[in-house]
Tab-separated table of C-alpha atoms in Angstrom:
chain	number	residue	atom	x	y	z
A	125	ASP	CA	4.028	4.749	-17.187
A	126	GLN	CA	2.405	2.141	-14.893
A	127	GLN	CA	4.921	-0.318	-13.683
A	128	VAL	CA	2.443	-2.607	-11.854
A	129	LYS	CA	-0.790	-3.334	-13.671
A	130	GLN	CA	-4.062	-4.965	-12.560
A	131	ASN	CA	-6.159	-5.106	-15.687
A	132	SER	CA	-9.297	-6.238	-14.053
A	133	PRO	CA	-11.035	-3.474	-12.111
A	134	SER	CA	-13.519	-6.002	-10.805
A	135	LEU	CA	-14.184	-9.705	-10.372
A	136	SER	CA	-17.285	-11.772	-9.226
A	137	VAL	CA	-17.103	-15.190	-7.919
A	138	GLN	CA	-19.467	-17.626	-6.373
A	139	GLU	CA	-18.911	-18.577	-2.808
A	140	GLY	CA	-16.847	-21.832	-2.594
A	141	ARG	CA	-15.233	-21.403	-6.068
A	142	ILE	CA	-11.628	-20.171	-6.677
A	143	SER	CA	-10.933	-16.607	-7.205
A	144	ILE	CA	-7.859	-15.641	-9.364
A	145	LEU	CA	-6.624	-12.193	-9.278
A	146	ASN	CA	-3.891	-11.124	-11.734
A	147	CYS	CA	-1.058	-8.691	-11.839
A	148	ASP	CA	1.602	-7.777	-14.397
A	149	TYR	CA	4.798	-5.770	-14.033
A	150	THR	CA	7.148	-4.127	-16.330
A	151	ASN	CA	10.198	-3.288	-14.070
A	152	SER	CA	12.675	-6.209	-14.296
A	153	MET	CA	14.290	-4.802	-11.251
A	154	PHE	CA	11.326	-5.753	-9.031
A	155	ASP	CA	12.108	-8.863	-6.892
A	156	TYR	CA	9.606	-8.854	-4.205
A	157	PHE	CA	5.886	-8.797	-4.497
A	158	LEU	CA	2.994	-8.406	-2.117
A	159	TRP	CA	-0.767	-8.603	-2.139
A	160	TYR	CA	-2.854	-6.348	0.082
A	161	LYS	CA	-6.558	-6.449	0.951
A	162	LYS	CA	-8.585	-3.355	1.577
A	163	TYR	CA	-12.052	-3.073	3.046
A	164	PRO	CA	-13.889	0.187	2.825
A	165	ALA	CA	-13.050	2.832	5.466
A	166	GLU	CA	-9.996	0.799	6.444
A	167	GLY	CA	-6.372	0.760	5.552
A	168	PRO	CA	-4.840	-1.825	3.386
A	169	THR	CA	-3.779	-4.960	5.196
A	170	PHE	CA	-0.980	-7.333	4.161
A	171	LEU	CA	-2.062	-10.710	2.778
A	172	ILE	CA	0.813	-12.663	1.417
A	173	SER	CA	4.154	-11.937	-0.408
A	174	ILE	CA	6.617	-13.758	-2.527
A	175	SER	CA	10.251	-13.318	-3.473
A	176	SER	CA	11.548	-13.625	-6.854
A	177	ILE	CA	13.653	-16.645	-5.929
A	178	LYS	CA	10.406	-18.625	-5.537
A	179	ASP	CA	7.541	-19.243	-7.946
A	180	LYS	CA	4.843	-20.129	-5.391
A	181	ASN	CA	3.982	-19.265	-1.860
A	182	GLU	CA	1.021	-20.570	0.089
A	183	ASP	CA	-0.800	-19.513	3.237
A	184	GLY	CA	-3.972	-21.240	4.055
A	185	ARG	CA	-6.591	-20.461	1.369
A	186	PHE	CA	-4.273	-17.979	-0.260
A	187	THR	CA	-1.660	-18.942	-2.795
A	188	VAL	CA	0.574	-16.458	-4.931
A	189	PHE	CA	2.182	-17.557	-8.080
A	190	LEU	CA	4.990	-15.873	-9.737
A	191	ASN	CA	6.038	-16.188	-13.431
A	192	LYS	CA	9.232	-14.168	-13.751
A	193	SER	CA	9.648	-14.712	-17.501
A	194	ALA	CA	6.207	-13.354	-18.150
A	195	LYS	CA	6.557	-10.709	-15.394
A	196	HIS	CA	3.167	-11.981	-14.169
A	197	LEU	CA	1.879	-12.908	-10.693
A	198	SER	CA	-1.486	-14.126	-9.641
A	199	LEU	CA	-3.336	-14.641	-6.285
A	200	HIS	CA	-5.573	-17.674	-5.824
A	201	ILE	CA	-8.112	-17.772	-3.169
A	202	VAL	CA	-9.640	-21.249	-2.528
A	203	PRO	CA	-12.445	-21.508	-1.517
A	204	SER	CA	-13.757	-18.134	-1.794
A	205	GLN	CA	-15.758	-16.793	1.075
A	206	PRO	CA	-18.166	-13.823	1.412
A	207	GLY	CA	-15.695	-12.111	3.711
A	208	ASP	CA	-13.023	-12.167	1.008
A	209	SER	CA	-15.129	-9.399	-0.707
A	210	ALA	CA	-12.682	-6.445	-0.802
A	211	VAL	CA	-10.268	-4.563	-3.123
A	212	TYR	CA	-7.070	-6.377	-3.654
A	213	PHE	CA	-3.841	-4.484	-4.482
A	214	CYS	CA	-0.794	-5.952	-5.947
A	215	ALA	CA	2.537	-4.332	-5.005
A	216	ALA	CA	6.231	-4.735	-5.947
A	217	SER	CA	9.607	-3.511	-4.873
A	218	ALA	CA	13.176	-3.784	-5.890
A	219	HIS	CA	15.040	-4.925	-2.755
A	220	GLY	CA	18.058	-5.969	-4.733
A	221	ALA	CA	18.508	-2.411	-5.975
A	222	GLY	CA	18.351	-1.192	-2.453
A	223	SER	CA	14.795	0.172	-2.639
A	224	TYR	CA	11.936	-0.546	-0.143
A	225	GLN	CA	9.567	1.610	-1.950
A	226	LEU	CA	6.342	-0.243	-2.864
A	227	THR	CA	4.761	0.443	-6.286
A	228	PHE	CA	1.087	-0.507	-6.257
A	229	GLY	CA	-1.340	-1.486	-8.927
A	230	LYS	CA	-4.744	0.160	-9.196
A	231	GLY	CA	-6.612	-2.630	-7.495
A	232	THR	CA	-9.238	-5.261	-8.293
A	233	LYS	CA	-12.502	-5.289	-6.500
A	234	LEU	CA	-13.488	-8.885	-5.677
A	235	SER	CA	-17.124	-9.742	-4.967
A	236	VAL	CA	-17.872	-13.194	-3.492
A	237	ILE	CA	-21.560	-13.927	-4.038
A	238	PRO	CA	-23.146	-16.185	-1.436
B	296	GLU	CA	-1.696	-3.450	20.369
B	297	ALA	CA	0.555	-2.972	17.363
B	298	GLN	CA	-0.731	-0.308	15.199
B	299	VAL	CA	-0.310	2.831	13.012
B	300	THR	CA	-2.630	5.690	13.944
B	301	GLN	CA	-3.449	8.722	11.917
B	302	ASN	CA	-5.253	11.952	12.858
B	303	PRO	CA	-7.529	13.343	11.960
B	304	ARG	CA	-9.490	10.699	10.226
B	305	TYR	CA	-11.713	13.252	8.340
B	306	LEU	CA	-10.848	16.814	7.526
B	307	ILE	CA	-12.463	19.538	5.389
B	308	THR	CA	-10.399	22.670	4.900
B	309	VAL	CA	-10.148	25.577	2.448
B	310	THR	CA	-7.507	26.319	-0.138
B	311	GLY	CA	-4.262	27.842	1.302
B	312	LYS	CA	-4.967	26.881	4.984
B	313	LYS	CA	-1.847	24.955	6.245
B	314	LEU	CA	-2.634	21.571	7.855
B	315	THR	CA	-0.814	18.705	9.280
B	316	VAL	CA	-1.885	15.030	9.347
B	317	THR	CA	-0.149	13.108	12.114
B	318	CYS	CA	1.067	9.499	11.885
B	319	SER	CA	2.304	7.488	14.702
B	320	GLN	CA	3.458	3.816	14.968
B	321	ASN	CA	4.205	1.814	18.084
B	322	MET	CA	6.102	-1.099	16.560
B	323	ASN	CA	9.673	0.567	16.496
B	324	HIS	CA	9.695	0.473	12.652
B	325	GLU	CA	12.460	2.188	10.911
B	326	TYR	CA	10.493	2.723	7.658
B	327	MET	CA	7.550	4.957	7.325
B	328	SER	CA	5.694	6.177	4.365
B	329	TRP	CA	2.814	8.272	3.042
B	330	TYR	CA	0.423	7.339	0.252
B	331	ARG	CA	-2.560	8.797	-1.351
B	332	GLN	CA	-5.382	6.879	-2.958
B	333	ASP	CA	-7.442	8.398	-5.664
B	334	PRO	CA	-10.215	6.580	-7.746
B	335	GLY	CA	-8.788	4.810	-10.716
B	336	LEU	CA	-5.100	5.378	-9.644
B	337	GLY	CA	-4.590	3.083	-6.766
B	338	LEU	CA	-1.982	3.965	-4.061
B	339	ARG	CA	0.748	6.358	-4.924
B	340	GLN	CA	3.630	7.080	-2.610
B	341	ILE	CA	4.131	10.636	-1.624
B	342	TYR	CA	7.157	10.482	0.747
B	343	TYR	CA	9.029	7.956	2.614
B	344	SER	CA	11.581	7.805	5.553
B	345	MET	CA	14.080	5.024	6.089
B	346	ASN	CA	14.955	6.301	9.675
B	347	VAL	CA	14.947	9.317	11.905
B	348	GLU	CA	16.088	12.428	9.914
B	349	VAL	CA	16.179	10.520	6.645
B	350	THR	CA	13.343	11.251	4.256
B	351	ASP	CA	12.950	11.096	0.527
B	352	LYS	CA	10.421	11.864	-2.277
B	353	GLY	CA	8.162	9.238	-3.598
B	354	ASP	CA	6.222	9.361	-6.801
B	355	VAL	CA	3.914	12.378	-6.040
B	356	PRO	CA	5.640	14.720	-3.545
B	357	GLU	CA	4.629	18.120	-5.058
B	358	GLY	CA	2.717	20.161	-2.513
B	359	TYR	CA	3.704	18.121	0.417
B	360	LYS	CA	6.374	18.180	3.266
B	361	VAL	CA	7.252	15.633	5.879
B	362	SER	CA	9.591	15.392	8.933
B	363	ARG	CA	11.012	12.446	10.937
B	364	LYS	CA	12.289	13.888	14.139
B	365	GLU	CA	11.322	10.781	16.167
B	366	LYS	CA	11.254	7.143	15.156
B	367	ARG	CA	7.482	6.739	15.921
B	368	ASN	CA	6.085	9.851	14.156
B	369	PHE	CA	5.975	10.882	10.587
B	370	PRO	CA	3.582	13.908	9.982
B	371	LEU	CA	2.496	14.939	6.614
B	372	ILE	CA	2.328	18.679	6.058
B	373	LEU	CA	0.405	20.558	3.416
B	374	GLU	CA	1.675	24.194	3.490
B	375	SER	CA	-0.930	25.459	1.100
B	376	PRO	CA	-3.481	22.790	0.301
B	377	SER	CA	-5.181	23.049	-3.130
B	378	PRO	CA	-8.336	21.173	-4.375
B	379	ASN	CA	-6.286	18.613	-6.354
B	380	GLN	CA	-5.020	17.453	-2.952
B	381	THR	CA	-8.434	16.235	-2.039
B	382	SER	CA	-7.844	12.516	-1.445
B	383	LEU	CA	-7.647	9.551	0.866
B	384	TYR	CA	-4.236	9.471	2.694
B	385	PHE	CA	-2.580	6.440	4.253
B	386	CYS	CA	0.403	6.333	6.528
B	387	ALA	CA	2.445	3.030	6.661
B	388	SER	CA	5.442	1.622	8.536
B	389	SER	CA	7.575	-1.434	8.388
B	390	LEU	CA	10.768	-3.051	9.655
B	391	ILE	CA	13.625	-2.977	7.243
B	392	ARG	CA	14.738	-6.583	6.794
B	393	GLU	CA	16.783	-7.991	3.916
B	394	GLY	CA	14.254	-9.214	1.233
B	395	ARG	CA	11.075	-8.277	2.978
B	396	ASN	CA	9.134	-5.126	3.453
B	397	GLU	CA	5.528	-5.872	4.481
B	398	GLN	CA	4.115	-2.457	5.330
B	399	PHE	CA	1.424	-1.978	7.997
B	400	PHE	CA	-1.064	0.680	7.123
B	401	GLY	CA	-3.071	3.171	9.329
B	402	PRO	CA	-6.765	3.540	8.899
B	403	GLY	CA	-6.632	6.552	6.504
B	404	THR	CA	-7.339	10.251	6.529
B	405	ARG	CA	-10.018	11.603	4.154
B	406	LEU	CA	-9.122	15.132	3.197
B	407	THR	CA	-11.325	17.488	1.333
B	408	VAL	CA	-9.946	20.821	0.168
B	409	LEU	CA	-12.542	23.406	-0.921
């Protein structure tokens, strides 16, 4: 049973517009969430994270929103740039339960069109 | 330069021929992990290690072994590879800090088992 779900396999956005990538989770023990970006032929790179004690975390063009009651988080990229074209993975862990294991979603491929 | 290195980057082998994929990190990280990435399945954890001589199974450990004799190295061993182990493998490492676990990933090893 998938505990972290990214229901959109792909997303296309015009350059300069907002990209919104969504992620849902089912495990209520998850208390720390991360987004990774992956280019072809490279390993995933950490992008941004959020603890469950917050509902928003911002880093430059990237903002992650967490809605605990809905078990939903989203990554906003504003403005989107062609270099943002990559596969984005959502991940979660249960630090409060003593686990540092990351559970990943299947990824969303973002294409930013110039 | 802080990094996670994996060798080899590409490997084609035959069923039953033992192989080892090496992983090394130079960041003095306690936590190390192996993942496999398969189309439509995202990243799945194989094994992880919280520190030297401490290893544990992830979500898909069958057919794999690991060891952690030194802090910097975490090799992945396939004693008798089978075609269903054809995949893209990533090693990752991180510090263990309360409430955070941003993992740094290696560049990946593409394994084909014939």
